[in-house]
């Protein structure tokens, strides 16, 4: 802890955004970096708590007090090493993590947590800029091959950790580019995708093989795969979206959020419309858009719709409006329920709470309006495009999961205990949303890392037995 | 009871080795050597008058022992010889062995025959056995039944003994040969009683009459002593106070040569070193007889007996009595620049021959021709003497032990620290300290010898061409192999190199002890530091640095008894931590110092590839190499783990050191070589202490230094690091009251925890270990685990974050976790029992995940499960709960009052902590709540301890030690002392406050009895509690405390928290409460003392399960601190020491205090949750009342732990041992102590002052007093304070005129309005806690002694005085006005350490003062009459200004007023000097008739110029900043 009284002297200052009207004109990130030096000051606010609640509030258990201290001392070089000790991809989490660490920061008792996320992001960005992030080679190969299905953050973290322990991981991705939801679920304005590409380069140098466009369970059977690999890791995410089971669901203009977002992300990546959307372009331009679901995906739909030129965007949330601020004494250091406004919501959206969609009405097969109920009162909302962002109900079972024959949990995820990550099949592991159900990027990284440790432990034990 | 009341065998956790004693000691002698029976009679009278310094046990007829040593009564023996037709040679040519023979006839006959046999074999003549006539009238039948057969063996000098000296030596050899083999013989002959045989004395000059007697019984029991034929020129008497009630006949004093009051802290090391001399000691006088005397000091004796053995050896070896005593208990010479150089040379020379026997000690000694006494270097025991006009001298622990008319007294004086008093009966005169010592210092050319033979490391060079060791390779991995982690760098190395201090932390340890940790721990972590509590005082190594020394002697020791030791070469270092270059100097010393030294470096590593028990083999190999090297004349061994690397694993260096040290001791070779350690492992202070404690004379921490270099910290930082280690070692030594590294070295001041007995006995012989644990295999595994991880292929080189001092997920386990803190807070805030259950489950489960010893215990049912309703209600249970001692100052007023209100609402108790309590809290609030803490703590600083404070207590707790930092004091820095804190502590805002490590009125067990008596006097209704910290032996201390009449004893575990403590103490001192509590319970029950005290467990209690286990182990009550604090909002920031607590708990910053959210309800909910959890447990195990659980260890079961690789070796059998009792009530607090308050003088004073107490009518009372009148005025003051508060009565309302020598604590806590006006003299602790009253002690008119040469009050006068006035017409002892907060005092001379830690008030000293004046004085002013300009040399306070008194008035009001100290009517202390001084001299003259004061006034104002004013700089600044006391506006504005 650089300065014991830093928190009394320095006010919290976080990164800010460019003005909404400006950022709506493009698809780039719009966070304004702080002045050089500001992060050091902000880091001095960290009190190096005897129990650092942030450290356990953070799913990857980032050594937050330790790197805050390094940043305070302008030792960015060691800070990235400390950060990488627990987090493979801090440049991702530094952008898209909701930062439960800050909720559990001791200073959040006064609503002024240390700007942990911004500091993390700056550590990562600086490290890349300085060329400090380089491939880390395993000293000696084990010759063990591991197939990882899915290239989202869980699969990537798992692959990187395995490669660094000398194993040979191959990551299979059904899409044309790696990254999973990280690449195609999150809009560019929240995280630009070249960040994933440079990680890919690093990982390839470390010995990770990427096989994109290979859909395990479709193109190649699991059985076939198991012939070639010592271990299979299922990291395919929780892709099955929750559907809206009301009359009118099959009207045109009603789409799952992910179908909408992926198209735009592909366009941003430079794909032509055919490659991005096939012949099923979904566009919000000139439309009244209703987003059903009040979560992060919903927000991403809002931001994307507004950038596409929607006439209006309305977001529906089934739950009542949460309080503006939480009762700290009963919530801290846990993640509190409270009203939050995302950058996308800030850019323009009507938010409705306690509202349940009862029916979709259309004309000529196209959706025109929603019939909803709010406080037992019937409400009709005009709609040209309805985006369903109501979360995911579990892993896609058909294909790889089905073929692998592993047991599933009651919630429709692959059953594997946390910490062990081994499924009902000795040789098959699972991690990330596929095991856990939908969650945060940072949880996916944690699962990927820990799963790699579990795989490594099993492979090492087998090697010892064989020796 | 068997035999002679031997202490019971070790059982459970009780071990007789832990017993302590202390006492009253005294002698009387006719200086001219004229023998008379009157001397014997007077000696016995002294004994009776020292009675209150002894103790009685559970049975009031059983004392701890008393005795008397006199010259051999020739007439008496001749009378007996005549009757029995024995031809007695003339006096001096026969000796008497005073024998305690076994009761068993066979054993007795055998014992007697053994003695007779050795008399014969040594060429002396056995004349016969004399039955000693005894009369057991009035003695306890238990004692009588156990009484030995007491006989005297009369032995005549044989023809070959050429003189009396030779005869005496023969007698010694006879005794040694007779007694040493007894334990073996007892076993072999199957005569167990044989080991009872004891020879109290065997001499042709002296004889000892002693036994398990009360003071009054010595004279009646031994008829010899009342026989007029018994004449002696001297009588040395002793009254013992033992910590428990298994005193035995043999443990009574005097011993052969000495009687002792105090304690030898270093005795374990001293005995080891003595026995290690076997091969290096020869004596021309003793010759071959020396070999017959081994062991010189048998193990398992008391410290005094051991010292007596050492002394008799030195005497037999030809040293004179004073010479030998000077060797054993030297003055503090190392840092004393004022000492005569020859005397310094003398001490320095002998430092290489004998390590000091260190500890608080008043030792009276005699060989029958000379009698004398000496005090330890720090003067920690009282010794007063009186010389009469009929040529007698009387020396005793206190003044007034023998009534003598004042006009017959020529001199009254005291023994000063390190000084000696010697009466030479043959020369017929008193030999003064100066004369004795200069005679001895000049006897040999010590300085020349030193010049020729003493090498100082700093003067040596590394010779050219010497090959330095290779630079270290791959240090990242090396650090990991040595177990380095991130915290080592962040919390230790870097801050130590930056600040030069041992780093500070806060809150308590909540991590598992090493043996329960999943992580590989260093062997160092298995040793917990011991500390002094009650039976001896810790030292303040900063303020009393003058007695401390880090000097270490490296290399072989000269022959202790040799004549030519002067030629022996010696190597000295100023401090034991060696930089690399210094080590190279030693390694190459054979090149630079021709021939005197030869070194060998022994490799302390083992091959990583080795299989099987490679560590054990490596240690064995190391020991053999050590032996071979020593036999090959290598005299400095360097144990080195520099060979560690990828292929070699370092032997845990503590193991290497302990193993070699003990191996060489066993072989008798240890004194022939020095032991230096070169290690990459040691880095924290504790590590160095362990190495020192097990024999390392110097240590080179090469990897720590290398790491600093790599961190960019250069030479300056490295020397700061070394300095920090040195300071830390001093602190650790001083915790145990040890002042020199030489005597700390090898003294093994540690308890082992979690190590197997086999392992400890082999490598750390003699160290206590109580719950077993790991052995060499597990230790090897920990070392190789570290090594394997460090050198794993592809493994990270980054250091791990150990997570010991702050939680980290991958680090050490903690009891408090992010989740359970949150669960607890949410539970208490919203009153959610389920949430509490989640919390408790996690904590209790954690226990099973091996965090604590209680986690290893499971509960068994006492009977069938019962319905919950049948269990006593929670509202009853919570009354047994208390919150821990946390001061207002360490925590905020908000936090403090929240706890108090909560505890008062539920009928529990809250604790003020040190530092007083604001008086507004004594009254209930309008809503019926009360912020008054029921427990009022009395800690060493005595801040805010007024009579009013004490009468507002339900419990008064004497804080001896604190779990987080036992043996240490505290410090509240000036910036934390705001006006509120200053007001309640009666100090000045902005001025830092120091709580000394010891209570300056508790240096030994009989002192605490006195303090308990004082406090009980002030508030008769209150329970007096004593807070101790768990360590091995705490049970014996607790027994002593119970005998000292405490009503309540707290046993605090090392887990307890703190607002600030060195990390070294936080983690490495003290033991878990489970061990201390169990030992306390067992020892108290064994002693029959348990029922009269209430025992409280404290330190890390969190859940109902914790409470259940504490109760079963023996607790009546339960203290909680951290948990209720967490309930009130603490989140374990561990930043209390920084004042930055972000939740307003441990801070005084108003902005942060505003963040405090705790409510009394939260705390109440917590305690009820705990109680309900406990009730559920009780229902389950079938217990209805908590009382029924206390001490029921049969309801506990130790779980077998096959799963945990380290913990499976644990054995909690001793913890669960249950001594037999006659009934359940003997297991818990079922009766009250019988305080002996009835009939004391104060009862008379109170009734005589009824009018004054009633309506303020002034009264004058006249009485005579004696030394048995103790704490005079305290009870009276309690009455005043109860009725009139701190303001008391108008001045002099109660005026007591007293005559005589009064007992201890005269005028303690004297309230305003009471004047005690004594003509005569007083003992120690006059005016302790003075609360506004006035104390006068003046010399009687009939005495013609010069007041400046006449001691009139004893040691530690005005300790913690709050307000009031004191006038003393004579000299005071040591530590005058120590920690004075506000009293005004005039005295005509004072001893060492005057005005130490003073924070306020005015002291005027009209005569000479001792050394170390004003040490740690941060406030108040002193005027010292200093005509010769000596003061600055005597003054130890770089931060005090010495200046002439100023005539010119400054700001503030002119001194005036009836009572000077109230509201400081003395005006602004920064000005008005001459007015103030003049007024004080006038008052002094008026009160005492002082001629000195009258002379000074007559020469006014010229005399004023001979005064020096002493003002602490900090005080001046604070007054300038905040204004003086009389300017409240300025204070408010600040």
PDB file of C-alpha atoms in Angstrom, chain B residues 1224-1404:
ATOM      1  CA  UNK B1224     -17.782 -30.980  40.965  1.00  0.00           C
ATOM      2  CA  UNK B1225     -17.483 -27.731  42.904  1.00  0.00           C
ATOM      3  CA  UNK B1226     -13.714 -28.112  42.884  1.00  0.00           C
ATOM      4  CA  UNK B1227     -13.754 -27.726  39.125  1.00  0.00           C
ATOM      5  CA  UNK B1228     -15.334 -24.302  38.788  1.00  0.00           C
ATOM      6  CA  UNK B1229     -15.700 -21.043  40.621  1.00  0.00           C
ATOM      7  CA  UNK B1230     -17.902 -22.025  43.529  1.00  0.00           C
ATOM      8  CA  UNK B1231     -16.623 -19.901  46.400  1.00  0.00           C
ATOM      9  CA  UNK B1232     -15.004 -16.558  47.095  1.00  0.00           C
ATOM     10  CA  UNK B1233     -11.495 -15.613  48.085  1.00  0.00           C
ATOM     11  CA  UNK B1234     -10.962 -14.659  51.700  1.00  0.00           C
ATOM     12  CA  UNK B1235      -9.360 -11.261  51.403  1.00  0.00           C
ATOM     13  CA  UNK B1236      -7.569 -10.308  54.539  1.00  0.00           C
ATOM     14  CA  UNK B1237      -8.912  -6.817  54.834  1.00  0.00           C
ATOM     15  CA  UNK B1238     -10.460  -7.009  58.255  1.00  0.00           C
ATOM     16  CA  UNK B1239      -8.719  -5.059  60.972  1.00  0.00           C
ATOM     17  CA  UNK B1240      -6.491  -3.028  58.736  1.00  0.00           C
ATOM     18  CA  UNK B1241      -5.519   0.487  59.688  1.00  0.00           C
ATOM     19  CA  UNK B1242      -7.826   2.083  57.131  1.00  0.00           C
ATOM     20  CA  UNK B1243     -10.891   0.721  58.895  1.00  0.00           C
ATOM     21  CA  UNK B1244      -9.788   2.726  61.878  1.00  0.00           C
ATOM     22  CA  UNK B1245      -9.058   5.775  59.708  1.00  0.00           C
ATOM     23  CA  UNK B1246     -12.469   5.532  58.064  1.00  0.00           C
ATOM     24  CA  UNK B1247     -14.321   5.387  61.333  1.00  0.00           C
ATOM     25  CA  UNK B1248     -12.209   8.200  62.740  1.00  0.00           C
ATOM     26  CA  UNK B1249     -12.936  10.268  59.662  1.00  0.00           C
ATOM     27  CA  UNK B1250     -16.671   9.619  59.730  1.00  0.00           C
ATOM     28  CA  UNK B1251     -17.446  13.306  60.166  1.00  0.00           C
ATOM     29  CA  UNK B1252     -15.273  14.319  57.285  1.00  0.00           C
ATOM     30  CA  UNK B1253     -16.761  11.648  55.054  1.00  0.00           C
ATOM     31  CA  UNK B1254     -20.232  12.572  56.188  1.00  0.00           C
ATOM     32  CA  UNK B1255     -20.277  16.313  55.815  1.00  0.00           C
ATOM     33  CA  UNK B1256     -16.765  17.500  55.237  1.00  0.00           C
ATOM     34  CA  UNK B1257     -15.943  18.433  58.805  1.00  0.00           C
ATOM     35  CA  UNK B1258     -12.149  18.503  59.034  1.00  0.00           C
ATOM     36  CA  UNK B1259     -10.588  15.832  61.228  1.00  0.00           C
ATOM     37  CA  UNK B1260      -7.099  15.197  62.502  1.00  0.00           C
ATOM     38  CA  UNK B1261      -6.079  11.625  63.318  1.00  0.00           C
ATOM     39  CA  UNK B1262      -2.853  10.527  65.011  1.00  0.00           C
ATOM     40  CA  UNK B1263      -1.570   6.968  64.828  1.00  0.00           C
ATOM     41  CA  UNK B1264       1.587   4.901  64.980  1.00  0.00           C
ATOM     42  CA  UNK B1265       2.353   2.663  62.010  1.00  0.00           C
ATOM     43  CA  UNK B1266       4.530  -0.361  61.173  1.00  0.00           C
ATOM     44  CA  UNK B1267       5.715  -2.052  58.031  1.00  0.00           C
ATOM     45  CA  UNK B1268       2.757  -4.405  58.197  1.00  0.00           C
ATOM     46  CA  UNK B1269       0.400  -1.462  57.677  1.00  0.00           C
ATOM     47  CA  UNK B1270       0.154  -1.614  53.933  1.00  0.00           C
ATOM     48  CA  UNK B1271      -1.831   0.466  51.430  1.00  0.00           C
ATOM     49  CA  UNK B1272      -2.555   3.012  54.126  1.00  0.00           C
ATOM     50  CA  UNK B1273      -5.111   5.501  52.847  1.00  0.00           C
ATOM     51  CA  UNK B1274      -6.340   3.447  49.912  1.00  0.00           C
ATOM     52  CA  UNK B1275      -9.561   2.202  51.452  1.00  0.00           C
ATOM     53  CA  UNK B1276     -10.254   5.612  52.927  1.00  0.00           C
ATOM     54  CA  UNK B1277      -9.765   7.133  49.476  1.00  0.00           C
ATOM     55  CA  UNK B1278     -12.147   4.638  47.968  1.00  0.00           C
ATOM     56  CA  UNK B1279     -14.780   5.930  50.413  1.00  0.00           C
ATOM     57  CA  UNK B1280     -14.042   9.538  49.484  1.00  0.00           C
ATOM     58  CA  UNK B1281     -14.161   8.811  45.750  1.00  0.00           C
ATOM     59  CA  UNK B1282     -17.382   6.855  46.015  1.00  0.00           C
ATOM     60  CA  UNK B1283     -19.072   9.798  47.634  1.00  0.00           C
ATOM     61  CA  UNK B1284     -17.299  12.807  46.198  1.00  0.00           C
ATOM     62  CA  UNK B1285     -15.829  11.574  42.915  1.00  0.00           C
ATOM     63  CA  UNK B1286     -12.439  12.598  41.669  1.00  0.00           C
ATOM     64  CA  UNK B1287     -12.881  16.125  43.052  1.00  0.00           C
ATOM     65  CA  UNK B1288     -12.874  14.671  46.558  1.00  0.00           C
ATOM     66  CA  UNK B1289     -13.010  16.818  49.674  1.00  0.00           C
ATOM     67  CA  UNK B1290     -11.464  20.233  50.290  1.00  0.00           C
ATOM     68  CA  UNK B1291      -7.716  20.044  50.905  1.00  0.00           C
ATOM     69  CA  UNK B1292      -6.621  18.636  54.261  1.00  0.00           C
ATOM     70  CA  UNK B1293     -10.146  17.749  55.369  1.00  0.00           C
ATOM     71  CA  UNK B1294      -8.790  14.474  56.656  1.00  0.00           C
ATOM     72  CA  UNK B1295      -5.374  14.978  58.156  1.00  0.00           C
ATOM     73  CA  UNK B1296      -3.671  11.808  59.412  1.00  0.00           C
ATOM     74  CA  UNK B1297      -0.499  12.321  61.428  1.00  0.00           C
ATOM     75  CA  UNK B1298       1.417   9.051  61.508  1.00  0.00           C
ATOM     76  CA  UNK B1299       4.682   7.916  63.060  1.00  0.00           C
ATOM     77  CA  UNK B1300       6.923   4.944  62.262  1.00  0.00           C
ATOM     78  CA  UNK B1301       8.016   2.900  59.290  1.00  0.00           C
ATOM     79  CA  UNK B1302       4.993   2.251  57.165  1.00  0.00           C
ATOM     80  CA  UNK B1303       4.424  -0.663  54.797  1.00  0.00           C
ATOM     81  CA  UNK B1304       4.201  -0.677  51.020  1.00  0.00           C
ATOM     82  CA  UNK B1305       1.837   1.451  48.933  1.00  0.00           C
ATOM     83  CA  UNK B1306       1.568   4.237  51.467  1.00  0.00           C
ATOM     84  CA  UNK B1307      -1.025   6.707  50.198  1.00  0.00           C
ATOM     85  CA  UNK B1308      -1.984   4.634  47.183  1.00  0.00           C
ATOM     86  CA  UNK B1309      -4.759   6.282  45.157  1.00  0.00           C
ATOM     87  CA  UNK B1310      -5.035   8.897  47.894  1.00  0.00           C
ATOM     88  CA  UNK B1311      -8.059  11.044  47.222  1.00  0.00           C
ATOM     89  CA  UNK B1312      -8.233  14.786  47.249  1.00  0.00           C
ATOM     90  CA  UNK B1313      -8.835  16.148  50.705  1.00  0.00           C
ATOM     91  CA  UNK B1314      -6.780  13.494  52.485  1.00  0.00           C
ATOM     92  CA  UNK B1315      -3.348  14.320  53.850  1.00  0.00           C
ATOM     93  CA  UNK B1316      -1.090  11.567  55.110  1.00  0.00           C
ATOM     94  CA  UNK B1317       1.643  13.160  57.159  1.00  0.00           C
ATOM     95  CA  UNK B1318       4.198  10.544  58.194  1.00  0.00           C
ATOM     96  CA  UNK B1319       7.124  11.043  60.466  1.00  0.00           C
ATOM     97  CA  UNK B1320       9.450   8.118  59.846  1.00  0.00           C
ATOM     98  CA  UNK B1321      10.002   6.350  56.571  1.00  0.00           C
ATOM     99  CA  UNK B1322       8.079   4.442  53.973  1.00  0.00           C
ATOM    100  CA  UNK B1323       8.592   1.506  51.676  1.00  0.00           C
ATOM    101  CA  UNK B1324       7.927   0.988  47.979  1.00  0.00           C
ATOM    102  CA  UNK B1325       5.057   2.424  45.941  1.00  0.00           C
ATOM    103  CA  UNK B1326       4.337   5.516  48.025  1.00  0.00           C
ATOM    104  CA  UNK B1327       1.616   7.578  46.371  1.00  0.00           C
ATOM    105  CA  UNK B1328       0.892   5.005  43.677  1.00  0.00           C
ATOM    106  CA  UNK B1329      -1.981   6.330  41.585  1.00  0.00           C
ATOM    107  CA  UNK B1330      -2.170   9.420  43.792  1.00  0.00           C
ATOM    108  CA  UNK B1331      -5.596  10.872  43.043  1.00  0.00           C
ATOM    109  CA  UNK B1332      -5.405  14.357  44.482  1.00  0.00           C
ATOM    110  CA  UNK B1333      -4.322  13.649  48.035  1.00  0.00           C
ATOM    111  CA  UNK B1334      -1.253  14.898  49.808  1.00  0.00           C
ATOM    112  CA  UNK B1335       1.549  12.659  51.079  1.00  0.00           C
ATOM    113  CA  UNK B1336       4.262  13.914  53.420  1.00  0.00           C
ATOM    114  CA  UNK B1337       7.112  11.794  54.716  1.00  0.00           C
ATOM    115  CA  UNK B1338       9.642  13.454  56.974  1.00  0.00           C
ATOM    116  CA  UNK B1339      12.518  12.452  59.123  1.00  0.00           C
ATOM    117  CA  UNK B1340      11.917  12.481  62.869  1.00  0.00           C
ATOM    118  CA  UNK B1341      13.535  15.321  64.775  1.00  0.00           C
ATOM    119  CA  UNK B1342      15.417  12.867  66.952  1.00  0.00           C
ATOM    120  CA  UNK B1343      17.227  11.430  63.928  1.00  0.00           C
ATOM    121  CA  UNK B1344      20.305  13.410  63.134  1.00  0.00           C
ATOM    122  CA  UNK B1345      20.992  11.912  59.727  1.00  0.00           C
ATOM    123  CA  UNK B1346      21.455  14.189  56.717  1.00  0.00           C
ATOM    124  CA  UNK B1347      18.281  13.883  54.654  1.00  0.00           C
ATOM    125  CA  UNK B1348      20.282  13.851  51.406  1.00  0.00           C
ATOM    126  CA  UNK B1349      22.052  10.662  52.570  1.00  0.00           C
ATOM    127  CA  UNK B1350      19.018   9.063  54.055  1.00  0.00           C
ATOM    128  CA  UNK B1351      16.504   7.011  52.197  1.00  0.00           C
ATOM    129  CA  UNK B1352      12.992   7.878  53.226  1.00  0.00           C
ATOM    130  CA  UNK B1353      10.747   6.343  50.601  1.00  0.00           C
ATOM    131  CA  UNK B1354      11.334   3.202  48.558  1.00  0.00           C
ATOM    132  CA  UNK B1355      11.174   2.368  44.879  1.00  0.00           C
ATOM    133  CA  UNK B1356       8.546   3.268  42.341  1.00  0.00           C
ATOM    134  CA  UNK B1357       7.086   6.202  44.199  1.00  0.00           C
ATOM    135  CA  UNK B1358       4.152   8.105  42.636  1.00  0.00           C
ATOM    136  CA  UNK B1359       3.735   5.481  39.911  1.00  0.00           C
ATOM    137  CA  UNK B1360       0.862   6.573  37.740  1.00  0.00           C
ATOM    138  CA  UNK B1361       0.040   9.491  40.029  1.00  0.00           C
ATOM    139  CA  UNK B1362      -2.815  11.511  38.605  1.00  0.00           C
ATOM    140  CA  UNK B1363      -2.911  14.552  40.834  1.00  0.00           C
ATOM    141  CA  UNK B1364      -1.944  15.634  44.301  1.00  0.00           C
ATOM    142  CA  UNK B1365       1.178  16.617  46.146  1.00  0.00           C
ATOM    143  CA  UNK B1366       4.040  14.776  47.758  1.00  0.00           C
ATOM    144  CA  UNK B1367       6.853  16.068  49.955  1.00  0.00           C
ATOM    145  CA  UNK B1368       9.695  13.784  50.990  1.00  0.00           C
ATOM    146  CA  UNK B1369      12.350  14.927  53.390  1.00  0.00           C
ATOM    147  CA  UNK B1370      14.964  12.444  52.202  1.00  0.00           C
ATOM    148  CA  UNK B1371      16.049  10.323  49.270  1.00  0.00           C
ATOM    149  CA  UNK B1372      13.760   8.126  47.191  1.00  0.00           C
ATOM    150  CA  UNK B1373      14.673   4.797  45.601  1.00  0.00           C
ATOM    151  CA  UNK B1374      14.666   3.891  41.911  1.00  0.00           C
ATOM    152  CA  UNK B1375      12.026   5.091  39.458  1.00  0.00           C
ATOM    153  CA  UNK B1376      10.821   8.073  41.402  1.00  0.00           C
ATOM    154  CA  UNK B1377       7.670   9.534  39.806  1.00  0.00           C
ATOM    155  CA  UNK B1378       7.605   6.900  37.110  1.00  0.00           C
ATOM    156  CA  UNK B1379       4.655   7.554  34.795  1.00  0.00           C
ATOM    157  CA  UNK B1380       3.582  10.533  36.845  1.00  0.00           C
ATOM    158  CA  UNK B1381       0.602  12.107  35.125  1.00  0.00           C
ATOM    159  CA  UNK B1382       0.074  15.160  37.240  1.00  0.00           C
ATOM    160  CA  UNK B1383       1.358  14.992  40.783  1.00  0.00           C
ATOM    161  CA  UNK B1384       3.629  17.626  42.207  1.00  0.00           C
ATOM    162  CA  UNK B1385       6.495  16.260  44.238  1.00  0.00           C
ATOM    163  CA  UNK B1386       9.543  17.486  46.089  1.00  0.00           C
ATOM    164  CA  UNK B1387      12.248  15.038  47.141  1.00  0.00           C
ATOM    165  CA  UNK B1388      15.812  15.439  48.345  1.00  0.00           C
ATOM    166  CA  UNK B1389      17.470  12.894  46.086  1.00  0.00           C
ATOM    167  CA  UNK B1390      16.398   9.994  43.884  1.00  0.00           C
ATOM    168  CA  UNK B1391      17.721   6.775  42.390  1.00  0.00           C
ATOM    169  CA  UNK B1392      18.003   5.564  38.821  1.00  0.00           C
ATOM    170  CA  UNK B1393      15.280   6.109  36.226  1.00  0.00           C
ATOM    171  CA  UNK B1394      13.645   9.030  38.015  1.00  0.00           C
ATOM    172  CA  UNK B1395      10.780  10.647  36.095  1.00  0.00           C
ATOM    173  CA  UNK B1396      10.687   7.752  33.646  1.00  0.00           C
ATOM    174  CA  UNK B1397       7.683   7.866  31.268  1.00  0.00           C
ATOM    175  CA  UNK B1398       6.408  10.954  33.057  1.00  0.00           C
ATOM    176  CA  UNK B1399       3.652  12.699  31.145  1.00  0.00           C
ATOM    177  CA  UNK B1400       2.683  15.543  33.428  1.00  0.00           C
ATOM    178  CA  UNK B1401       3.119  17.179  36.805  1.00  0.00           C
ATOM    179  CA  UNK B1402       6.110  18.816  38.414  1.00  0.00           C
ATOM    180  CA  UNK B1403       8.988  17.105  40.175  1.00  0.00           C
ATOM    181  CA  UNK B1404      11.583  18.976  42.214  1.00  0.00           C
TER     182      UNK B1404
END
